XYZ file of C-alpha atoms in Angstrom:
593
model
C 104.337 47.696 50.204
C 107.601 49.679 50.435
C 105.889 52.965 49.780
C 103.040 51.889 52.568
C 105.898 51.178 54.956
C 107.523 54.558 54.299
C 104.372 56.717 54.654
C 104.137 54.402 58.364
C 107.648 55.485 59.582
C 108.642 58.441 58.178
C 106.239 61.664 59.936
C 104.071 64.259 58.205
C 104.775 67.538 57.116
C 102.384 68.267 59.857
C 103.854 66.524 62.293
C 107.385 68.296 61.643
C 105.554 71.683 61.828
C 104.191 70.521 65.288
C 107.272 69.376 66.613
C 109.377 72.085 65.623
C 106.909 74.892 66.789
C 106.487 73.443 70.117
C 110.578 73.262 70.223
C 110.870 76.568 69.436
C 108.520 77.538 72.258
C 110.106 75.319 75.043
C 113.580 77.359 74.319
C 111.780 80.685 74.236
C 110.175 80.017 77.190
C 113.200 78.559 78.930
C 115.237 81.768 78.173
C 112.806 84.782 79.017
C 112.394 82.391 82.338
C 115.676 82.552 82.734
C 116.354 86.139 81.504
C 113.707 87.255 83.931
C 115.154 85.380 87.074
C 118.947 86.873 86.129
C 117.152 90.284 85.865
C 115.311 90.471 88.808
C 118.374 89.613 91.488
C 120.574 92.239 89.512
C 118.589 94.802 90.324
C 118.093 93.991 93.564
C 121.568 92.657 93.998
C 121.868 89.462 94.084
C 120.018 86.875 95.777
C 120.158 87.021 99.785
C 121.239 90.909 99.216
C 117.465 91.882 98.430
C 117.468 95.780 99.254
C 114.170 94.916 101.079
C 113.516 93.831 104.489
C 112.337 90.548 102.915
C 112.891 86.962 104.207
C 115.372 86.130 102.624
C 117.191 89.507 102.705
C 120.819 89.122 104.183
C 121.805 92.718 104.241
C 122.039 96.019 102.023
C 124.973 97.431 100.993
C 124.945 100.537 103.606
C 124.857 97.893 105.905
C 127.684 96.262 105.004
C 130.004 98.352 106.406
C 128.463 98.868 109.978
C 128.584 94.800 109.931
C 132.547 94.371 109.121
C 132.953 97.970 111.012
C 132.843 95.916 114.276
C 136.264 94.002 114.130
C 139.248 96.273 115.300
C 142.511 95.965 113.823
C 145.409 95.624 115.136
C 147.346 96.554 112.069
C 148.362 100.547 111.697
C 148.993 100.210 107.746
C 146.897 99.053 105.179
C 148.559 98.430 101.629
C 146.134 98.793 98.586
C 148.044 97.019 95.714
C 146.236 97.891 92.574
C 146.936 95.116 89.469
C 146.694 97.761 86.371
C 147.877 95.415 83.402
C 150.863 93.418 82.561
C 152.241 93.701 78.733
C 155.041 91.536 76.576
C 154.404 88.407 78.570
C 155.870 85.151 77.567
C 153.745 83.049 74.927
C 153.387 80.098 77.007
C 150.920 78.038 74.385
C 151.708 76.817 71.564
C 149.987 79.827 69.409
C 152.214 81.907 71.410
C 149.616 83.357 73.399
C 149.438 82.997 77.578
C 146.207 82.639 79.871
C 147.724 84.687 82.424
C 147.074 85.005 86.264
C 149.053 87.077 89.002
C 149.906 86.072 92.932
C 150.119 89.230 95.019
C 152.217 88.376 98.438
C 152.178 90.543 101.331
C 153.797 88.577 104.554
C 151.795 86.061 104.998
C 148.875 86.707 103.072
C 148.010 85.821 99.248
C 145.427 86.650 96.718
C 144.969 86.068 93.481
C 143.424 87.596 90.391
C 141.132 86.666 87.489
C 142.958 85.026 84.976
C 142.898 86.624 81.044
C 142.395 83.669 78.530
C 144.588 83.906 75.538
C 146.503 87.308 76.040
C 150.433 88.643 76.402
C 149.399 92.059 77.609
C 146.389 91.527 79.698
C 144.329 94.098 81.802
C 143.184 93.610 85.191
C 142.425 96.883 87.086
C 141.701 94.720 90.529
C 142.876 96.113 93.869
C 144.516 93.935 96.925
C 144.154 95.125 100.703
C 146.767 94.190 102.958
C 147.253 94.876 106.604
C 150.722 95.216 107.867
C 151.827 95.733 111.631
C 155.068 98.124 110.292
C 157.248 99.371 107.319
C 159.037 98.663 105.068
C 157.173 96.032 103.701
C 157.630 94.031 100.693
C 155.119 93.193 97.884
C 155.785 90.424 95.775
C 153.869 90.177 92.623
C 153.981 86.371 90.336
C 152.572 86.315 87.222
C 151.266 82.593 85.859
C 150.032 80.840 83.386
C 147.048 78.919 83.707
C 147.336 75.273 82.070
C 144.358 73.249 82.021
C 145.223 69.897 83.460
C 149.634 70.984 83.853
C 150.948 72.926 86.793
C 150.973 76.847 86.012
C 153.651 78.008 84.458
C 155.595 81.143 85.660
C 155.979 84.105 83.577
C 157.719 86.303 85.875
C 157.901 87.937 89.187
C 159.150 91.445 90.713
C 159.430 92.192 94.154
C 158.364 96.179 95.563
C 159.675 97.379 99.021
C 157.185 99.703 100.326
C 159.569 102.344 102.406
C 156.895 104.789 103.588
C 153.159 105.844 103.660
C 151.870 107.447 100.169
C 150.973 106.483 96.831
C 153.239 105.456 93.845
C 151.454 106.033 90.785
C 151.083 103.893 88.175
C 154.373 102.419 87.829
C 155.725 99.847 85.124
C 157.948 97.566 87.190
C 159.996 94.907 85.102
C 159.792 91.019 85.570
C 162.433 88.711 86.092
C 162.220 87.198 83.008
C 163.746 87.494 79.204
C 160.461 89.715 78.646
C 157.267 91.269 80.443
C 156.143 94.239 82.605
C 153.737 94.731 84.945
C 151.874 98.024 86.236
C 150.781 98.424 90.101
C 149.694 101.220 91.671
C 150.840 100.933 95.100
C 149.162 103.040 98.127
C 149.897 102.633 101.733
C 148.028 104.365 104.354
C 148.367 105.011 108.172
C 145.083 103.800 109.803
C 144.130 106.362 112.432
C 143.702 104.806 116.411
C 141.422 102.105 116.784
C 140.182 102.134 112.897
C 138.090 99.364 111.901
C 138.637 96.716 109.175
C 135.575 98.608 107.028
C 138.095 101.430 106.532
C 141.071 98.625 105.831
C 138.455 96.951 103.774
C 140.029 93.675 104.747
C 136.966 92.635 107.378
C 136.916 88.798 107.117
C 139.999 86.900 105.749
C 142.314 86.292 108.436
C 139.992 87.617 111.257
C 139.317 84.654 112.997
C 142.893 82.472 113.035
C 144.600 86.314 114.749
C 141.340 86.329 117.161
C 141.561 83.184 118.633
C 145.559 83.709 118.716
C 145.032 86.319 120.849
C 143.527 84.647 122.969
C 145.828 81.337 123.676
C 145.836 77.838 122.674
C 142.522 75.965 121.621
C 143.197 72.249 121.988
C 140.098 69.989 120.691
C 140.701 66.236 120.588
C 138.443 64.856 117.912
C 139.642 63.504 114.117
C 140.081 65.987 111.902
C 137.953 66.927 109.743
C 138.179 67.745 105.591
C 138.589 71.547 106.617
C 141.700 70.569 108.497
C 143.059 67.834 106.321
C 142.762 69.790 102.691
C 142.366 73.238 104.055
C 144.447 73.585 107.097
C 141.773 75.479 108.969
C 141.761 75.811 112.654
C 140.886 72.647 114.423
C 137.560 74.119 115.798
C 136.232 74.452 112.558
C 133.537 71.930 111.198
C 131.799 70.916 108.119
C 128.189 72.236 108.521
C 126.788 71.571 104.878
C 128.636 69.907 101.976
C 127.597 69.744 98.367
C 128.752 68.537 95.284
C 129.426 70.174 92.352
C 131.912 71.932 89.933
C 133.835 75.131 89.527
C 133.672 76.719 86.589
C 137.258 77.532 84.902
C 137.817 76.632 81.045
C 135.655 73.808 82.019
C 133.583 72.358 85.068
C 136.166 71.035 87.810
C 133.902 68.359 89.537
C 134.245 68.072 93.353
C 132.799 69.349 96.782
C 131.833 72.495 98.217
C 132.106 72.337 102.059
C 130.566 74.938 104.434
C 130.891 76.131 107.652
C 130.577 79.286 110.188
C 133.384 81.418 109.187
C 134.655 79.641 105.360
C 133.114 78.511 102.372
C 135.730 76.002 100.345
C 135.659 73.785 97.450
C 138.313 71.380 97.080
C 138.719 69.197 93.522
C 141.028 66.955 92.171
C 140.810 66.240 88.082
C 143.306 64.928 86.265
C 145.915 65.009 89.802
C 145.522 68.822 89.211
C 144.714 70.182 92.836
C 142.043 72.706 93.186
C 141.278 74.770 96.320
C 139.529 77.699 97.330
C 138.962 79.205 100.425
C 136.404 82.021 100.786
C 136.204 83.805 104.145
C 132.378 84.670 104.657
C 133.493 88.028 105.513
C 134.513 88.821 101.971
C 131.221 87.589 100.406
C 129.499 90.941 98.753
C 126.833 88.857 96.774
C 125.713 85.356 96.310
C 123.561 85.382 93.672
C 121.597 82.681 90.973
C 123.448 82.344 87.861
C 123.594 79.656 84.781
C 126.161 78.143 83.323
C 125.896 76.979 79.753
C 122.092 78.475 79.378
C 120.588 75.298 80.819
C 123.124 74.447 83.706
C 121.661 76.254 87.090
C 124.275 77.741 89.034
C 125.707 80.157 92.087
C 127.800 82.723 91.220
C 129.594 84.153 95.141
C 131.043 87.596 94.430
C 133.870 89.084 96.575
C 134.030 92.626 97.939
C 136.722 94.800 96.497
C 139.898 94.509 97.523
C 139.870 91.064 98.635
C 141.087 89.021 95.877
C 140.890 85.496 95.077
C 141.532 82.837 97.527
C 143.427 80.115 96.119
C 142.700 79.424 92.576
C 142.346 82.072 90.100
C 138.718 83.673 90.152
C 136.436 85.351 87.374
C 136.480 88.577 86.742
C 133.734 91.268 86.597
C 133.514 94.875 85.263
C 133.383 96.608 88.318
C 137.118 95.536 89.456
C 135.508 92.679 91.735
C 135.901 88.614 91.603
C 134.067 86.207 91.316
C 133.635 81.998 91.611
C 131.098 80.258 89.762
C 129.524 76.811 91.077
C 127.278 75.032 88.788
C 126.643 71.021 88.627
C 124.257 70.873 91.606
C 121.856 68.361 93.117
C 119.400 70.961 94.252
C 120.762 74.342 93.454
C 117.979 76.183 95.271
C 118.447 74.446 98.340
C 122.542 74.853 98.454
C 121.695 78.661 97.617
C 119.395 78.563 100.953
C 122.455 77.216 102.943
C 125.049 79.423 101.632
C 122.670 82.533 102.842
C 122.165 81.404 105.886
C 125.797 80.695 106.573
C 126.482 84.348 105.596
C 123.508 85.727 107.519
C 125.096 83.575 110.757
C 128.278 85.104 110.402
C 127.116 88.471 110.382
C 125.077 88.265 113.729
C 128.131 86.687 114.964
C 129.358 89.708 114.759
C 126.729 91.689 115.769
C 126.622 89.812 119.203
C 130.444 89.590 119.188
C 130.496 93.696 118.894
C 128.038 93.681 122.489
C 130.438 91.104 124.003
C 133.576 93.088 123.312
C 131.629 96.360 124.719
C 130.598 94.231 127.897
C 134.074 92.685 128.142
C 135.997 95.919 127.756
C 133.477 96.951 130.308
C 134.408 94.372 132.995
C 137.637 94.751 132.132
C 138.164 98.972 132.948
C 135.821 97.875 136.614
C 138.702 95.468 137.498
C 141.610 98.227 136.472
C 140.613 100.530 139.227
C 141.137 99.336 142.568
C 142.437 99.996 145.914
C 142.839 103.058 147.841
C 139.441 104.479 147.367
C 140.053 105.791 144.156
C 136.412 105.301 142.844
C 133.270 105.830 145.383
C 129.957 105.417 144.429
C 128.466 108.428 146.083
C 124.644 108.092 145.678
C 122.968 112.187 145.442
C 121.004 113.702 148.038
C 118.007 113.096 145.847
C 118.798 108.969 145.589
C 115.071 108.084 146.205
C 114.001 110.658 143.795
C 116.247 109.568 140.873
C 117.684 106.115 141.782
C 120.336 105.139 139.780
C 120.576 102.535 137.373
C 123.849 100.107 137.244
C 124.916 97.212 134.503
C 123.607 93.795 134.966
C 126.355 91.435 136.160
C 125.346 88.415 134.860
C 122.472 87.317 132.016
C 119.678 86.904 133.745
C 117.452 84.506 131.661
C 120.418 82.261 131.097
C 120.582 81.147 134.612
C 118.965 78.112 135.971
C 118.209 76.808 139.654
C 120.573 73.928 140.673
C 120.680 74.269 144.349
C 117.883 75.592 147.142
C 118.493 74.803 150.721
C 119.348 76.474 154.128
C 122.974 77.436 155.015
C 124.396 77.961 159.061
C 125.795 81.461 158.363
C 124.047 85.147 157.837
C 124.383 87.167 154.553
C 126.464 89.210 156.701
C 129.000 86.480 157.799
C 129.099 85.205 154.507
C 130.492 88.093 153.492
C 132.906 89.132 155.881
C 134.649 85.413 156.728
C 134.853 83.900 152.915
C 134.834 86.436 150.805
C 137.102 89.302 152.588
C 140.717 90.079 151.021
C 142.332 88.492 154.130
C 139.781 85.382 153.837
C 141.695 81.933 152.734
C 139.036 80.545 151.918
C 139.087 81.261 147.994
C 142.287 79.700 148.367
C 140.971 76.461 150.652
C 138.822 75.999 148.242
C 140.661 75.915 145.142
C 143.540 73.876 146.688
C 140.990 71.222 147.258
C 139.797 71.382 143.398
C 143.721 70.965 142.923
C 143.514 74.404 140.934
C 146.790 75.916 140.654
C 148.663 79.588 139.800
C 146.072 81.239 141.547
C 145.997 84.930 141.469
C 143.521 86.944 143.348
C 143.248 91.077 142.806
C 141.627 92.993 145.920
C 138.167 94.170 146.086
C 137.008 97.349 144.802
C 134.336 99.809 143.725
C 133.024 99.970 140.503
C 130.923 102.815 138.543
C 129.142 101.002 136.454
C 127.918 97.832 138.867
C 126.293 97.995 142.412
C 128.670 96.758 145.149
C 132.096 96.043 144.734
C 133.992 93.535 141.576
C 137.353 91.440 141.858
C 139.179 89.600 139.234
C 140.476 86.355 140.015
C 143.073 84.231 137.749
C 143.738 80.339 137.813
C 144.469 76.677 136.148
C 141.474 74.656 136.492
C 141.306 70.899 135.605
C 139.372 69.731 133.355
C 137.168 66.138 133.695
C 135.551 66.315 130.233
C 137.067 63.604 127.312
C 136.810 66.536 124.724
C 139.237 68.553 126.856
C 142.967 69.007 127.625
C 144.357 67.830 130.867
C 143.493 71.911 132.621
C 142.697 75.284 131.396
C 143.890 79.023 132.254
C 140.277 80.503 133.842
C 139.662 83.973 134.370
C 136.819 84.339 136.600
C 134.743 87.987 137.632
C 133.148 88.399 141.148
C 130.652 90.761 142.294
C 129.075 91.397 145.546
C 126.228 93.347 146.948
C 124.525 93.727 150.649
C 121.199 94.991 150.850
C 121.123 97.953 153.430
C 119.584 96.279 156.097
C 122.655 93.290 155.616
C 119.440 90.280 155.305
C 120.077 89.931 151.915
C 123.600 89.146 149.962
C 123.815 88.663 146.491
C 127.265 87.390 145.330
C 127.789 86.781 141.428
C 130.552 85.131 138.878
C 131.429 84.933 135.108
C 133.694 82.790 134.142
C 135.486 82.568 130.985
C 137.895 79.257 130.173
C 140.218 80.015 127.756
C 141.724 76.497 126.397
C 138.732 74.445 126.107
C 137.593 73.634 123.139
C 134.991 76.678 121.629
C 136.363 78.408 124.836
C 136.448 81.738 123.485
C 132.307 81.354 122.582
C 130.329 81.033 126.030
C 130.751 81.843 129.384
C 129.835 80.771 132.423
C 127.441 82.762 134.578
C 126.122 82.094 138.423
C 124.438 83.833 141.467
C 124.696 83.207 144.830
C 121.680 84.934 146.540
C 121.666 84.394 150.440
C 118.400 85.634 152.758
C 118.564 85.387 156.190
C 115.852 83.781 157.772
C 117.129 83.010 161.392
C 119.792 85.102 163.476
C 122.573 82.409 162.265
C 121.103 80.993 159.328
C 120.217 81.548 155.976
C 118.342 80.523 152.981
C 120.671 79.938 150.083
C 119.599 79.821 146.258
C 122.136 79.217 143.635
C 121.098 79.904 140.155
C 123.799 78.796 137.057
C 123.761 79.288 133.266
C 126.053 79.671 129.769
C 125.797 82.708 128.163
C 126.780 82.063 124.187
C 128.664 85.244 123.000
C 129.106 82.860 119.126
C 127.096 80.536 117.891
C 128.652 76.918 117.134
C 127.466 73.567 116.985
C 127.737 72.286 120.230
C 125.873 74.469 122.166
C 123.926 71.787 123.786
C 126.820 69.570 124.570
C 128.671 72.633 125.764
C 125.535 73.882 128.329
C 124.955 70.656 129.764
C 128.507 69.914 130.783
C 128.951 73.242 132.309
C 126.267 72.987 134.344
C 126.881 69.842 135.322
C 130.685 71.052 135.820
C 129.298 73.481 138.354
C 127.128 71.123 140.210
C 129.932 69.221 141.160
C 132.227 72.159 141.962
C 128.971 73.851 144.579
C 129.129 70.995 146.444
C 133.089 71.330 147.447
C 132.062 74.902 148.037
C 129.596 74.931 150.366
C 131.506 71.872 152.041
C 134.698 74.099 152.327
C 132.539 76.805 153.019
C 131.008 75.006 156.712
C 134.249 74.055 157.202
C 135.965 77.265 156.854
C 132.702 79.262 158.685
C 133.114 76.401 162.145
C 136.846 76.800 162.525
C 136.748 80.451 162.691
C 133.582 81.116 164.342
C 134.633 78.981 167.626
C 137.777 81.222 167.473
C 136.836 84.443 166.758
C 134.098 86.291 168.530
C 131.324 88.180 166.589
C 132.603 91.605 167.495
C 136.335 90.745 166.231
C 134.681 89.766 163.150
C 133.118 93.180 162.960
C 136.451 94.721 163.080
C 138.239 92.425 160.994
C 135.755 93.145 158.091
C 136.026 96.672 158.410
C 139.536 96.278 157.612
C 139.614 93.755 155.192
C 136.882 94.278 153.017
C 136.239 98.387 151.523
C 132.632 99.255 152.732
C 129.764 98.412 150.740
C 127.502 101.132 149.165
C 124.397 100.706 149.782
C 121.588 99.305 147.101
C 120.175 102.182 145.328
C 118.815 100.615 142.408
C 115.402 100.255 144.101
């Protein structure tokens, strides 16, 4: 009975053999699978860095540097602080061994390298890029051990004043402690005039907080988010994705990985030991499939060199880069999708950003030169031969129709009674939108555009809940006749500057007036946002600004029969001939057609 029993339970030799051989294949199988994924993205460098123009392809490495090329610095110096080794550190554990990890401080910034596990004299050989606006400069270099659940401990710190451009050397500079040394090789170099971040090779880290400093406040009222609660990002930053999952460090640290268009951040708190790291897209080099613990699937994000960590030491790799590991997701193919696309945003961000700055500098140079006929556009002899081509003004397929009706003035009177220098009615107007610190430049000629340009300055308020109370507004004009003075086209971009995502869009409108009677006209205005960034609210953002300007045409065309009756019953049509002539430079004519 007992023996019967025992033959039931216990399995056959055969059964064994089965069940180990099919073992044994599952783990083969599992790890030339996974041999054969790692294998294929490092030769073609990671995932979303395929060297192909595939789908999923990001961008190659020479493209790399024409995409962070784009983003001028302001800073003449760069200082490249290269972490050599450190060597008779404090034993910190209780074998007498440390897990060191060193802070580099230059002003404002900090970065942080890989941390060596179980070393006093550990090697590093990672370099730090640091912009700096002047010298002497000081580098401040704070060398940690890494504790598990405990706050680091320090092991020492020096401080390095750089004096002047040039390179050190390897130097052994002693810590302020009973023992230790560290060795930096410290080079600082003048950037030549108007040298992009690729040569810096500091493109993305604090590239967005100095550009929208630059250009003023940004006020949004809405709660604030995790980014600006943990992170203390700018308040115009949003979650797009978050995840959860772990970092890997000497083991997982569980918590969330949060997304959005210029950061990726992970933020977790084990055993009260606060963990954050903030990675600016910009200093992504590869995001690539990786695995932790053979059957763990996981994203490995390497850094460019020269950046460093962001706030919590990172891995290490051969090559003198850093790394962070992620592992412990829901769906690790689908938060590898996100991350790419995030990256692949940024970049043409900048790619349209680079065309906006061209466009603006553009603008800007036209509205430098003005006044006493310093630039004529002189068409050649040979104009209807070769007619010359000018910039477009405004985006054309942005703009949509919002208004289509006839108006009691001609193209011509249009032009010469509202919008001559001497005309108040620019200034009518605004006082009745209760705009204030208006500032008006002159009209002039302009190379690169038909007609004549103006720049105009002012406070506007503004009526939407999402924005502050007003908002400094510059706004462009442009103006052209046609020859035969039936046709008037009259256009204006418009960029707010403390509304909320104000430094992304800009308005853009046309006025286009065609007589149709000796004292009338037909008038069609045409209004649209141009989006020089993408962001989220897009949408929102479109809809309110055209419905903004809907409101703000119909106190212009009222001031605008106002203004046209008072002075036509007291000025006769030949006065107004001579007053335009003085008031208003003369008009090229169209030679674009």
């Amino acid at each position: 009975m007992v023996q019967s029993a025992a033959e039931f339970l216990l399995p056959s030799t055969w059964e064994i053999e089965v069940a180990v051989a099919a073992s044994a294949f599952l783990i083969v199988s599992y790890w030339l699978f996974a041999y054969k994924v790692d294998g294929d993205e490092e030769a073609n460098g990671g995932v979303g860095f395929d060297r192909d123009s595939g789908a999923d392809a990001i961008f190659d490495k020479d493209k790399i540097g024409q995409l962070r090329g784009d983003t001028q610095t302001n800073a003449p110096y760069i200082i490249k602080v290269e972490l050599l080794a450190a060597k008779n550190l404090i034993g910190a554990n209780l074998n007498g061994t440390s897990d060191p990890y060193a802070i580099v401080n230059c002003g404002s910034e900090k970065r942080f390298s890989s941390m060596v596990p179980g070393s006093r004299n550990p090697m590093w050989g990672e370099e730090f890029n640091f912009p700096t606006d002047e010298l002497p400069v000081k580098i401040n270099v704070t060398i940690h051990d890494w504790d598990i659940i405990w706050k680091s401990t320090v092991l020492g710190s020096v401080t390095i004043s750089v004096e002047r451009e040039g390179q050190t050397g390897p130097v052994w500079h002693p810590l302020d402690s009973p023992s230790g040394q560290v060795c930096l090789n410290i080079n600082a170099i003048k950037l030549p005039v108007n040298a992009s971040r690729a040569i810096t090779g500091y493109a993305g880290a604090c590239r967005r907080r100095v550009s929208l400093d630059q250009q003023g406040p940004t006020i949004v009222h809405q709660k604030p988010g995790p980014l600006q609660t943990i992170f203390d990002l700018l308040p115009d930053e949003v979650v797009e994705h978050s995840y959860s999952c772990a970092l890997e460090r000497s083991f997982l640290y569980h918590g969330r990985i949060y997304v959005s268009a210029w950061h990726i951040c992970f933020h977790s708190n084990v055993f009260s030991k606060q963990m954050k790291v903030v990675v600016p897209l910009g200093d992504i080099d590869e995001i690539r499939r990786s695995q932790h613990a053979l059957i763990n699937p996981a994203i490995t994000i390497i850094l460019r060199m020269g950046a460093g960590g962001h706030g919590v030491p990172p891995l290490g790799t051969p090559d003198g880069r850093v790394r962070y590991k992620f592992a412990s997701f829901w769906n690790r193919n689908h938060t590898l999708k996100a991350l790419q696309r995030a990256v692949n945003n940024y970049h043409a961000m900048l790619e349209v950003e680079k065309k906006e700055r061209a466009e603006s500098a553009l603008r800007a140079h036209s509205s430098s030169v003005r006044g006493g006929g310093k630039v004529q556009v002189k068409a050649p002899e040979d104009t209807a031969a070769v007619p010359v081509k000018f910039q477009a003004f405004v985006k054309e397929e942005v703009l949509v129709g919002i208004y289509n009706d006839a108006f009691s003035s001609t193209p011509e009177q249009f032009l010469n009674l509202l919008l001559a220098d001497d005309s108040t009615y620019t200034n009518e107007y605004r006082s009745a939108r209760k705009d204030k610190n208006l500032n008006i430049e002159p009209w002039h000629t302009a190379e690169e555009y038909d007609g004549q340009v103006r720049e105009i300055k002012f406070r506007s308020i503004c009526n939407s809940p999402m924005c502050p109370p007003d908002t400094a507004v510059t706004e462009w004009q442009h103006v052209v006749l046609s020859p035969d003075k039936k046709m008037l086209v009259f256009e204006t971009v418009q960029q707010p500057h403390d509304v909320p995502f104000g430094s992304y869009f800009e308005v853009h409108c046309r006025w286009r007036l065609e007589a149709k009677e000796e004292t009338s006209s037909v008038i069609d205005i045409r209004v649209g946002v141009h989006f020089k960034k993408w962001c989220l609210m897009q949408s929102k953002i479109k809809a309110g600004a055209i419905d903004e300007y809907k409101k703000e045409v119909e106190v212009m065309l009222e001031v605008a029969s106002s203004y046209l009756k008072s002075h036509s019953s007291s000025t006769s049509r030949g006065d107004i001939d001579n007053n335009s002539a003085s008031s208003l430079p003369s008009i090229p004519e169209d030679t674009s057609s």
